PDB file of C-alpha atoms in Angstrom:
ATOM      1  CA  MET Z   1     -65.558  50.299 -65.675  1.00  0.00           C
ATOM      2  CA  LYS Z   2     -61.593  51.084 -66.447  1.00  0.00           C
ATOM      3  CA  ASN Z   3     -60.982  54.383 -67.509  1.00  0.00           C
ATOM      4  CA  LYS Z   4     -59.007  53.978 -71.347  1.00  0.00           C
ATOM      5  CA  LYS Z   5     -56.796  57.234 -70.545  1.00  0.00           C
ATOM      6  CA  ILE Z   6     -55.065  55.443 -67.711  1.00  0.00           C
ATOM      7  CA  LEU Z   7     -52.318  52.875 -69.014  1.00  0.00           C
ATOM      8  CA  TYR Z   8     -52.122  49.668 -66.683  1.00  0.00           C
ATOM      9  CA  GLY Z   9     -48.773  47.179 -66.051  1.00  0.00           C
ATOM     10  CA  ASN Z  10     -49.730  44.899 -64.547  1.00  0.00           C
ATOM     11  CA  ILE Z  11     -52.298  44.091 -67.608  1.00  0.00           C
ATOM     12  CA  TYR Z  12     -49.760  42.663 -69.406  1.00  0.00           C
ATOM     13  CA  LEU Z  13     -47.340  41.374 -66.016  1.00  0.00           C
ATOM     14  CA  LYS Z  14     -50.677  38.987 -65.969  1.00  0.00           C
ATOM     15  CA  LYS Z  15     -50.498  37.607 -69.093  1.00  0.00           C
ATOM     16  CA  ILE Z  16     -46.107  37.575 -69.532  1.00  0.00           C
ATOM     17  CA  LYS Z  17     -45.745  35.420 -66.070  1.00  0.00           C
ATOM     18  CA  LYS Z  18     -48.163  32.404 -67.741  1.00  0.00           C
ATOM     19  CA  GLU Z  19     -46.058  32.944 -70.976  1.00  0.00           C
ATOM     20  CA  ILE Z  20     -43.267  32.767 -69.525  1.00  0.00           C
ATOM     21  CA  LYS Z  21     -44.083  29.998 -66.615  1.00  0.00           C
ATOM     22  CA  ASN Z  22     -44.806  28.057 -69.641  1.00  0.00           C
ATOM     23  CA  LYS Z  23     -41.735  28.721 -71.312  1.00  0.00           C
ATOM     24  CA  ILE Z  24     -39.527  27.873 -68.424  1.00  0.00           C
ATOM     25  CA  ILE Z  25     -41.360  24.730 -67.430  1.00  0.00           C
ATOM     26  CA  ASN Z  26     -40.340  23.277 -71.344  1.00  0.00           C
ATOM     27  CA  LEU Z  27     -37.317  24.055 -71.278  1.00  0.00           C
ATOM     28  CA  ILE Z  28     -36.222  23.334 -67.263  1.00  0.00           C
ATOM     29  CA  LYS Z  29     -37.196  19.982 -69.345  1.00  0.00           C
ATOM     30  CA  LYS Z  30     -34.996  19.174 -71.588  1.00  0.00           C
ATOM     31  CA  LYS Z  31     -31.778  22.592 -69.386  1.00  0.00           C
ATOM     32  CA  LYS Z  32     -32.143  20.035 -66.126  1.00  0.00           C
ATOM     33  CA  LYS Z  33     -31.586  23.036 -64.862  1.00  0.00           C
ATOM     34  CA  ILE Z  34     -33.311  25.628 -63.028  1.00  0.00           C
ATOM     35  CA  PRO Z  35     -32.959  29.020 -64.144  1.00  0.00           C
ATOM     36  CA  LYS Z  36     -31.420  31.430 -60.505  1.00  0.00           C
ATOM     37  CA  ILE Z  37     -30.839  35.121 -60.249  1.00  0.00           C
ATOM     38  CA  ILE Z  38     -29.160  36.637 -58.103  1.00  0.00           C
ATOM     39  CA  ILE Z  39     -30.256  40.351 -57.055  1.00  0.00           C
ATOM     40  CA  ILE Z  40     -26.844  42.349 -55.074  1.00  0.00           C
ATOM     41  CA  ASN Z  41     -28.724  44.568 -52.773  1.00  0.00           C
ATOM     42  CA  ILE Z  42     -26.329  47.538 -50.843  1.00  0.00           C
ATOM     43  CA  GLY Z  43     -28.344  49.809 -48.526  1.00  0.00           C
ATOM     44  CA  ASN Z  44     -31.812  50.965 -47.229  1.00  0.00           C
ATOM     45  CA  ASN Z  45     -33.342  52.287 -50.590  1.00  0.00           C
ATOM     46  CA  LYS Z  46     -37.300  51.956 -49.365  1.00  0.00           C
ATOM     47  CA  SER Z  47     -38.021  51.916 -52.687  1.00  0.00           C
ATOM     48  CA  SER Z  48     -36.091  48.691 -53.537  1.00  0.00           C
ATOM     49  CA  ASN Z  49     -37.173  46.858 -50.690  1.00  0.00           C
ATOM     50  CA  ILE Z  50     -40.512  47.008 -52.222  1.00  0.00           C
ATOM     51  CA  TYR Z  51     -39.272  45.965 -55.859  1.00  0.00           C
ATOM     52  CA  ILE Z  52     -36.801  43.164 -54.283  1.00  0.00           C
ATOM     53  CA  ASN Z  53     -40.414  41.966 -52.151  1.00  0.00           C
ATOM     54  CA  ILE Z  54     -42.750  42.198 -55.201  1.00  0.00           C
ATOM     55  CA  LYS Z  55     -39.486  40.039 -57.575  1.00  0.00           C
ATOM     56  CA  LYS Z  56     -39.653  37.382 -54.554  1.00  0.00           C
ATOM     57  CA  LYS Z  57     -43.421  36.604 -54.830  1.00  0.00           C
ATOM     58  CA  ILE Z  58     -43.178  36.482 -58.977  1.00  0.00           C
ATOM     59  CA  PHE Z  59     -40.096  35.193 -58.769  1.00  0.00           C
ATOM     60  CA  LYS Z  60     -41.971  32.236 -57.040  1.00  0.00           C
ATOM     61  CA  TYR Z  61     -44.878  31.845 -59.282  1.00  0.00           C
ATOM     62  CA  ILE Z  62     -42.811  31.069 -62.415  1.00  0.00           C
ATOM     63  CA  GLY Z  63     -40.151  28.712 -61.276  1.00  0.00           C
ATOM     64  CA  ILE Z  64     -37.039  30.783 -60.917  1.00  0.00           C
ATOM     65  CA  LYS Z  65     -34.408  29.775 -58.446  1.00  0.00           C
ATOM     66  CA  TYR Z  66     -33.865  33.662 -56.635  1.00  0.00           C
ATOM     67  CA  LYS Z  67     -30.543  34.449 -53.877  1.00  0.00           C
ATOM     68  CA  ILE Z  68     -30.735  38.014 -52.248  1.00  0.00           C
ATOM     69  CA  TYR Z  69     -27.161  39.095 -50.508  1.00  0.00           C
ATOM     70  CA  LYS Z  70     -27.609  42.366 -48.504  1.00  0.00           C
ATOM     71  CA  PHE Z  71     -25.089  44.374 -48.069  1.00  0.00           C
ATOM     72  CA  ASN Z  72     -24.930  47.968 -45.806  1.00  0.00           C
ATOM     73  CA  ASN Z  73     -23.255  50.936 -47.306  1.00  0.00           C
ATOM     74  CA  ASN Z  74     -20.037  50.998 -45.914  1.00  0.00           C
ATOM     75  CA  ILE Z  75     -18.956  47.401 -47.786  1.00  0.00           C
ATOM     76  CA  LEU Z  76     -16.108  48.674 -50.071  1.00  0.00           C
ATOM     77  CA  GLU Z  77     -17.201  49.531 -54.015  1.00  0.00           C
ATOM     78  CA  LYS Z  78     -13.997  47.008 -54.817  1.00  0.00           C
ATOM     79  CA  LYS Z  79     -15.734  43.986 -52.161  1.00  0.00           C
ATOM     80  CA  ILE Z  80     -19.007  44.410 -54.418  1.00  0.00           C
ATOM     81  CA  ILE Z  81     -16.823  43.772 -57.973  1.00  0.00           C
ATOM     82  CA  ASP Z  82     -14.754  41.233 -56.399  1.00  0.00           C
ATOM     83  CA  PHE Z  83     -18.342  38.855 -55.415  1.00  0.00           C
ATOM     84  CA  ILE Z  84     -19.313  40.088 -58.477  1.00  0.00           C
ATOM     85  CA  LYS Z  85     -16.680  38.346 -60.546  1.00  0.00           C
ATOM     86  CA  LYS Z  86     -16.798  35.209 -58.253  1.00  0.00           C
ATOM     87  CA  LYS Z  87     -20.593  35.466 -59.419  1.00  0.00           C
ATOM     88  CA  ASN Z  88     -19.783  36.009 -63.412  1.00  0.00           C
ATOM     89  CA  LYS Z  89     -17.723  31.980 -63.184  1.00  0.00           C
ATOM     90  CA  ASN Z  90     -20.751  29.807 -61.760  1.00  0.00           C
ATOM     91  CA  LYS Z  91     -22.526  28.685 -64.338  1.00  0.00           C
ATOM     92  CA  ASN Z  92     -25.428  27.835 -62.114  1.00  0.00           C
ATOM     93  CA  ILE Z  93     -26.260  31.612 -62.397  1.00  0.00           C
ATOM     94  CA  HIS Z  94     -27.477  32.594 -65.167  1.00  0.00           C
ATOM     95  CA  CYS Z  95     -28.403  36.338 -64.541  1.00  0.00           C
ATOM     96  CA  ILE Z  96     -27.297  38.992 -62.204  1.00  0.00           C
ATOM     97  CA  LEU Z  97     -28.790  42.263 -60.997  1.00  0.00           C
ATOM     98  CA  ILE Z  98     -27.833  45.363 -59.188  1.00  0.00           C
ATOM     99  CA  GLN Z  99     -30.454  46.200 -56.961  1.00  0.00           C
ATOM    100  CA  LEU Z 100     -30.541  50.199 -58.828  1.00  0.00           C
ATOM    101  CA  PRO Z 101     -30.174  52.798 -57.506  1.00  0.00           C
ATOM    102  CA  LEU Z 102     -26.848  52.779 -55.400  1.00  0.00           C
ATOM    103  CA  ASP Z 103     -26.171  55.061 -52.267  1.00  0.00           C
ATOM    104  CA  LYS Z 104     -24.031  58.099 -54.582  1.00  0.00           C
ATOM    105  CA  LYS Z 105     -20.470  57.085 -52.835  1.00  0.00           C
ATOM    106  CA  PHE Z 106     -20.689  53.785 -55.320  1.00  0.00           C
ATOM    107  CA  ASN Z 107     -19.815  54.532 -58.637  1.00  0.00           C
ATOM    108  CA  SER Z 108     -22.702  52.787 -60.336  1.00  0.00           C
ATOM    109  CA  ASN Z 109     -21.478  51.943 -64.411  1.00  0.00           C
ATOM    110  CA  LYS Z 110     -17.712  50.765 -62.219  1.00  0.00           C
ATOM    111  CA  ILE Z 111     -20.311  47.932 -60.714  1.00  0.00           C
ATOM    112  CA  ILE Z 112     -22.769  47.299 -62.880  1.00  0.00           C
ATOM    113  CA  ASN Z 113     -19.378  47.174 -66.049  1.00  0.00           C
ATOM    114  CA  ASN Z 114     -18.194  44.522 -64.775  1.00  0.00           C
ATOM    115  CA  ILE Z 115     -21.021  41.752 -64.457  1.00  0.00           C
ATOM    116  CA  ASN Z 116     -20.739  39.219 -67.332  1.00  0.00           C
ATOM    117  CA  PRO Z 117     -23.261  41.143 -70.651  1.00  0.00           C
ATOM    118  CA  LYS Z 118     -24.455  38.030 -70.744  1.00  0.00           C
ATOM    119  CA  LYS Z 119     -25.557  37.598 -67.694  1.00  0.00           C
ATOM    120  CA  ASP Z 120     -26.793  40.880 -67.104  1.00  0.00           C
ATOM    121  CA  VAL Z 121     -30.367  41.217 -67.153  1.00  0.00           C
ATOM    122  CA  ASP Z 122     -30.525  44.720 -66.204  1.00  0.00           C
ATOM    123  CA  GLY Z 123     -29.341  45.073 -69.334  1.00  0.00           C
ATOM    124  CA  LEU Z 124     -27.197  48.494 -67.995  1.00  0.00           C
ATOM    125  CA  HIS Z 125     -23.395  47.085 -69.180  1.00  0.00           C
ATOM    126  CA  ALA Z 126     -21.675  49.237 -71.671  1.00  0.00           C
ATOM    127  CA  TYR Z 127     -22.407  46.407 -73.838  1.00  0.00           C
ATOM    128  CA  ASN Z 128     -25.973  45.847 -74.033  1.00  0.00           C
ATOM    129  CA  ILE Z 129     -26.724  49.584 -74.222  1.00  0.00           C
ATOM    130  CA  GLY Z 130     -24.247  50.043 -76.729  1.00  0.00           C
ATOM    131  CA  ARG Z 131     -26.194  47.858 -78.924  1.00  0.00           C
ATOM    132  CA  LEU Z 132     -29.402  49.429 -78.645  1.00  0.00           C
ATOM    133  CA  SER Z 133     -27.507  52.991 -79.374  1.00  0.00           C
ATOM    134  CA  GLN Z 134     -26.480  50.824 -82.222  1.00  0.00           C
ATOM    135  CA  GLY Z 135     -30.305  49.946 -82.818  1.00  0.00           C
ATOM    136  CA  ASP Z 136     -30.210  45.884 -82.479  1.00  0.00           C
ATOM    137  CA  PRO Z 137     -30.316  45.874 -79.567  1.00  0.00           C
ATOM    138  CA  LEU Z 138     -29.614  42.490 -76.994  1.00  0.00           C
ATOM    139  CA  ILE Z 139     -30.055  42.396 -73.579  1.00  0.00           C
ATOM    140  CA  ARG Z 140     -33.011  45.425 -72.810  1.00  0.00           C
ATOM    141  CA  PRO Z 141     -33.257  47.806 -70.036  1.00  0.00           C
ATOM    142  CA  CYS Z 142     -35.896  47.091 -68.735  1.00  0.00           C
ATOM    143  CA  THR Z 143     -37.779  49.814 -67.899  1.00  0.00           C
ATOM    144  CA  SER Z 144     -37.152  52.037 -70.601  1.00  0.00           C
ATOM    145  CA  TYR Z 145     -38.007  48.817 -73.319  1.00  0.00           C
ATOM    146  CA  GLY Z 146     -41.515  48.147 -70.918  1.00  0.00           C
ATOM    147  CA  VAL Z 147     -42.396  51.834 -71.468  1.00  0.00           C
ATOM    148  CA  ILE Z 148     -42.509  51.257 -75.873  1.00  0.00           C
ATOM    149  CA  LYS Z 149     -43.993  48.317 -74.502  1.00  0.00           C
ATOM    150  CA  LEU Z 150     -46.477  50.026 -72.394  1.00  0.00           C
ATOM    151  CA  LEU Z 151     -47.550  52.600 -75.080  1.00  0.00           C
ATOM    152  CA  LYS Z 152     -47.786  49.517 -77.920  1.00  0.00           C
ATOM    153  CA  ASN Z 153     -50.207  47.394 -76.725  1.00  0.00           C
ATOM    154  CA  ASN Z 154     -51.600  50.272 -76.742  1.00  0.00           C
ATOM    155  CA  ASN Z 155     -52.190  51.037 -80.334  1.00  0.00           C
ATOM    156  CA  ILE Z 156     -50.093  54.305 -79.501  1.00  0.00           C
ATOM    157  CA  LYS Z 157     -48.076  55.814 -82.617  1.00  0.00           C
ATOM    158  CA  LEU Z 158     -45.008  56.928 -81.223  1.00  0.00           C
ATOM    159  CA  ASN Z 159     -42.829  57.523 -85.385  1.00  0.00           C
ATOM    160  CA  GLY Z 160     -42.277  61.499 -85.455  1.00  0.00           C
ATOM    161  CA  ILE Z 161     -43.726  62.518 -81.919  1.00  0.00           C
ATOM    162  CA  ASN Z 162     -42.373  65.136 -80.300  1.00  0.00           C
ATOM    163  CA  SER Z 163     -40.874  63.434 -76.291  1.00  0.00           C
ATOM    164  CA  LEU Z 164     -39.236  65.226 -73.321  1.00  0.00           C
ATOM    165  CA  ILE Z 165     -37.755  62.700 -71.338  1.00  0.00           C
ATOM    166  CA  ILE Z 166     -37.384  64.939 -68.033  1.00  0.00           C
ATOM    167  CA  SER Z 167     -34.432  63.001 -66.709  1.00  0.00           C
ATOM    168  CA  SER Z 168     -29.918  62.529 -68.006  1.00  0.00           C
ATOM    169  CA  SER Z 169     -29.498  59.154 -65.820  1.00  0.00           C
ATOM    170  CA  ASN Z 170     -28.238  55.984 -67.094  1.00  0.00           C
ATOM    171  CA  LEU Z 171     -31.161  54.162 -65.933  1.00  0.00           C
ATOM    172  CA  ILE Z 172     -33.967  56.329 -67.027  1.00  0.00           C
ATOM    173  CA  GLY Z 173     -33.091  59.378 -69.082  1.00  0.00           C
ATOM    174  CA  LYS Z 174     -30.554  57.240 -71.971  1.00  0.00           C
ATOM    175  CA  PRO Z 175     -31.631  54.298 -72.662  1.00  0.00           C
ATOM    176  CA  MET Z 176     -35.520  55.708 -72.740  1.00  0.00           C
ATOM    177  CA  SER Z 177     -34.168  58.451 -75.016  1.00  0.00           C
ATOM    178  CA  MET Z 178     -32.208  55.504 -76.967  1.00  0.00           C
ATOM    179  CA  GLU Z 179     -35.721  53.194 -77.403  1.00  0.00           C
ATOM    180  CA  LEU Z 180     -37.848  56.549 -78.772  1.00  0.00           C
ATOM    181  CA  LEU Z 181     -34.636  57.196 -81.787  1.00  0.00           C
ATOM    182  CA  ASN Z 182     -35.451  54.049 -82.362  1.00  0.00           C
ATOM    183  CA  ASN Z 183     -39.102  54.106 -83.320  1.00  0.00           C
ATOM    184  CA  GLY Z 184     -38.768  57.737 -85.343  1.00  0.00           C
ATOM    185  CA  CYS Z 185     -39.242  60.123 -82.032  1.00  0.00           C
ATOM    186  CA  SER Z 186     -37.697  63.841 -82.413  1.00  0.00           C
ATOM    187  CA  ILE Z 187     -36.285  63.513 -79.067  1.00  0.00           C
ATOM    188  CA  THR Z 188     -35.231  66.351 -75.703  1.00  0.00           C
ATOM    189  CA  ILE Z 189     -34.167  65.638 -72.710  1.00  0.00           C
ATOM    190  CA  VAL Z 190     -33.441  68.244 -70.007  1.00  0.00           C
ATOM    191  CA  ASN Z 191     -33.094  67.447 -66.258  1.00  0.00           C
ATOM    192  CA  SER Z 192     -32.282  70.178 -62.883  1.00  0.00           C
ATOM    193  CA  LYS Z 193     -30.043  72.004 -64.191  1.00  0.00           C
ATOM    194  CA  THR Z 194     -31.824  73.123 -67.456  1.00  0.00           C
ATOM    195  CA  LYS Z 195     -32.670  76.307 -67.497  1.00  0.00           C
ATOM    196  CA  ASN Z 196     -36.789  77.315 -68.743  1.00  0.00           C
ATOM    197  CA  ILE Z 197     -37.726  74.555 -68.558  1.00  0.00           C
ATOM    198  CA  LYS Z 198     -41.414  75.281 -68.898  1.00  0.00           C
ATOM    199  CA  LYS Z 199     -40.829  75.454 -72.475  1.00  0.00           C
ATOM    200  CA  TYR Z 200     -39.836  71.854 -73.300  1.00  0.00           C
ATOM    201  CA  ILE Z 201     -42.985  70.760 -71.410  1.00  0.00           C
ATOM    202  CA  LYS Z 202     -45.283  73.124 -72.679  1.00  0.00           C
ATOM    203  CA  LYS Z 203     -43.991  72.057 -76.200  1.00  0.00           C
ATOM    204  CA  ALA Z 204     -43.942  67.828 -75.577  1.00  0.00           C
ATOM    205  CA  ASP Z 205     -46.522  65.076 -76.825  1.00  0.00           C
ATOM    206  CA  LEU Z 206     -45.600  62.989 -74.594  1.00  0.00           C
ATOM    207  CA  LEU Z 207     -43.519  63.143 -71.886  1.00  0.00           C
ATOM    208  CA  ILE Z 208     -41.801  60.715 -69.273  1.00  0.00           C
ATOM    209  CA  SER Z 209     -41.551  61.763 -65.886  1.00  0.00           C
ATOM    210  CA  ALA Z 210     -38.106  59.912 -63.246  1.00  0.00           C
ATOM    211  CA  ILE Z 211     -36.836  63.309 -61.087  1.00  0.00           C
ATOM    212  CA  GLY Z 212     -38.139  61.184 -57.598  1.00  0.00           C
ATOM    213  CA  LYS Z 213     -39.841  64.121 -56.838  1.00  0.00           C
ATOM    214  CA  TYR Z 214     -43.356  64.947 -56.399  1.00  0.00           C
ATOM    215  CA  ASN Z 215     -45.310  67.633 -58.062  1.00  0.00           C
ATOM    216  CA  LYS Z 216     -42.386  69.699 -59.036  1.00  0.00           C
ATOM    217  CA  TYR Z 217     -43.678  71.779 -62.356  1.00  0.00           C
ATOM    218  CA  PRO Z 218     -46.985  72.887 -62.283  1.00  0.00           C
ATOM    219  CA  SER Z 219     -49.878  70.589 -64.132  1.00  0.00           C
ATOM    220  CA  LYS Z 220     -50.768  73.548 -66.003  1.00  0.00           C
ATOM    221  CA  TRP Z 221     -47.417  73.705 -68.197  1.00  0.00           C
ATOM    222  CA  ILE Z 222     -48.826  69.998 -69.361  1.00  0.00           C
ATOM    223  CA  LYS Z 223     -49.684  70.059 -73.104  1.00  0.00           C
ATOM    224  CA  LYS Z 224     -53.365  69.042 -73.069  1.00  0.00           C
ATOM    225  CA  GLY Z 225     -54.095  65.636 -75.117  1.00  0.00           C
ATOM    226  CA  SER Z 226     -50.665  64.942 -74.477  1.00  0.00           C
ATOM    227  CA  ILE Z 227     -49.180  61.540 -73.046  1.00  0.00           C
ATOM    228  CA  ILE Z 228     -47.509  61.239 -69.293  1.00  0.00           C
ATOM    229  CA  ILE Z 229     -45.753  58.428 -68.611  1.00  0.00           C
ATOM    230  CA  ASP Z 230     -45.175  58.692 -64.498  1.00  0.00           C
ATOM    231  CA  ILE Z 231     -42.177  57.078 -64.335  1.00  0.00           C
ATOM    232  CA  GLY Z 232     -41.131  58.473 -60.499  1.00  0.00           C
ATOM    233  CA  ILE Z 233     -41.009  57.121 -56.793  1.00  0.00           C
ATOM    234  CA  ASN Z 234     -42.456  58.920 -54.064  1.00  0.00           C
ATOM    235  CA  PHE Z 235     -43.454  58.347 -50.913  1.00  0.00           C
ATOM    236  CA  ASN Z 236     -47.118  60.690 -49.521  1.00  0.00           C
ATOM    237  CA  LYS Z 237     -46.765  61.907 -45.970  1.00  0.00           C
ATOM    238  CA  TYR Z 238     -48.578  58.544 -45.221  1.00  0.00           C
ATOM    239  CA  GLY Z 239     -46.496  56.246 -46.745  1.00  0.00           C
ATOM    240  CA  LYS Z 240     -48.026  56.036 -50.134  1.00  0.00           C
ATOM    241  CA  ILE Z 241     -46.878  55.798 -52.736  1.00  0.00           C
ATOM    242  CA  ILE Z 242     -46.289  58.252 -55.055  1.00  0.00           C
ATOM    243  CA  GLY Z 243     -45.045  58.998 -58.641  1.00  0.00           C
ATOM    244  CA  ASP Z 244     -44.131  62.728 -59.885  1.00  0.00           C
ATOM    245  CA  ILE Z 245     -47.312  63.966 -61.712  1.00  0.00           C
ATOM    246  CA  ASN Z 246     -50.838  65.311 -59.410  1.00  0.00           C
ATOM    247  CA  PHE Z 247     -52.466  62.575 -61.184  1.00  0.00           C
ATOM    248  CA  LYS Z 248     -55.939  63.224 -60.308  1.00  0.00           C
ATOM    249  CA  LYS Z 249     -55.627  67.035 -61.557  1.00  0.00           C
ATOM    250  CA  ILE Z 250     -54.738  66.276 -64.714  1.00  0.00           C
ATOM    251  CA  ILE Z 251     -55.835  63.396 -65.606  1.00  0.00           C
ATOM    252  CA  LYS Z 252     -58.972  65.179 -67.704  1.00  0.00           C
ATOM    253  CA  LYS Z 253     -56.311  67.129 -69.756  1.00  0.00           C
ATOM    254  CA  VAL Z 254     -54.397  64.317 -70.882  1.00  0.00           C
ATOM    255  CA  LYS Z 255     -54.720  62.333 -73.611  1.00  0.00           C
ATOM    256  CA  TYR Z 256     -52.583  59.195 -71.942  1.00  0.00           C
ATOM    257  CA  ILE Z 257     -51.454  58.653 -68.539  1.00  0.00           C
ATOM    258  CA  THR Z 258     -49.702  56.022 -66.126  1.00  0.00           C
ATOM    259  CA  PRO Z 259     -50.993  55.031 -62.700  1.00  0.00           C
ATOM    260  CA  THR Z 260     -48.419  55.316 -60.230  1.00  0.00           C
ATOM    261  CA  PRO Z 261     -48.434  52.152 -58.877  1.00  0.00           C
ATOM    262  CA  GLY Z 262     -49.771  49.927 -61.314  1.00  0.00           C
ATOM    263  CA  GLY Z 263     -48.442  51.762 -64.894  1.00  0.00           C
ATOM    264  CA  VAL Z 264     -44.604  52.079 -65.587  1.00  0.00           C
ATOM    265  CA  GLY Z 265     -43.174  49.520 -62.488  1.00  0.00           C
ATOM    266  CA  PRO Z 266     -45.615  46.412 -63.618  1.00  0.00           C
ATOM    267  CA  MET Z 267     -43.895  46.483 -67.048  1.00  0.00           C
ATOM    268  CA  THR Z 268     -40.473  47.086 -66.368  1.00  0.00           C
ATOM    269  CA  ILE Z 269     -40.545  43.369 -63.454  1.00  0.00           C
ATOM    270  CA  ALA Z 270     -42.451  42.278 -66.907  1.00  0.00           C
ATOM    271  CA  ILE Z 271     -39.577  42.753 -69.095  1.00  0.00           C
ATOM    272  CA  LEU Z 272     -37.111  41.557 -66.558  1.00  0.00           C
ATOM    273  CA  ILE Z 273     -38.704  38.370 -66.417  1.00  0.00           C
ATOM    274  CA  LYS Z 274     -39.251  38.636 -70.615  1.00  0.00           C
ATOM    275  CA  ASN Z 275     -34.191  39.303 -69.759  1.00  0.00           C
ATOM    276  CA  ILE Z 276     -34.376  36.306 -67.694  1.00  0.00           C
ATOM    277  CA  TYR Z 277     -35.776  33.631 -69.578  1.00  0.00           C
ATOM    278  CA  LYS Z 278     -33.650  35.269 -73.149  1.00  0.00           C
ATOM    279  CA  ILE Z 279     -30.759  35.043 -70.955  1.00  0.00           C
ATOM    280  CA  TYR Z 280     -31.151  31.591 -69.370  1.00  0.00           C
ATOM    281  CA  LYS Z 281     -32.379  29.774 -73.083  1.00  0.00           C
ATOM    282  CA  ASN Z 282     -29.389  31.141 -74.564  1.00  0.00           C
ATOM    283  CA  PHE Z 283     -27.237  30.200 -71.801  1.00  0.00           C
ATOM    284  CA  ASN Z 284     -23.652  27.872 -73.058  1.00  0.00           C
ATOM    285  CA  ASN Z 285     -26.063  27.528 -76.544  1.00  0.00           C
ATOM    286  CA  ASN Z 286     -27.804  24.466 -75.122  1.00  0.00           C
TER     287      ASN Z 286
END
């Protein structure tokens, strides 16, 4: 029997895989074209490679064409942008995804903002982020919306609760803050430069961590009965994936917690699949 405190994302992903597979089969009959996504993978990030392999298996199952374009970290940023612009014009490509994070030498925003926003399956283009900030989202960032769906699927009420996001990144922190604001939460965002972070953690009803550092903040700081969403990806000495939070140490103390792996990761992929279908359905409005 599964622990009711643990928020599993795999359950929702399993449901969405079947649902979107059937929808795509029906839509292919009308459009006569198979949905296609390209993934641009720069460098050799360990967690990125894991996620790409998971995506490939799911794309095969659902019936989505995909192609991975692998570049090393020595590539010039201009070449990546030129490559994206070329793919924007290709009518046989419905979705473009930049596998994040990129090396710090690259301007991630500049690269992402050269994707046609209608093909921006990750929902991170300035246009899509702007729509989200106005409470009128079109393509929503996968991880932040995945977190919202996970909470709502478990009947967790967000309106009025104090939420803390440990991340101020464009990938997680900022879109997550907008999603929470749009759902009536009071939000605080902290980062590595925040002074006396302990006082914010102790007050949080909902704590979302995405710092990519295991057990950086003591478990005793975390509020009893709080909700923990662990987005961090780390590897222990045995090469096993772990999150930011010491799961075993804190599970008895909290009301709900996501496991790593099996929590937020599957939700991110589930929203990615939904975004692919949405873009494919609306492509050229036919």
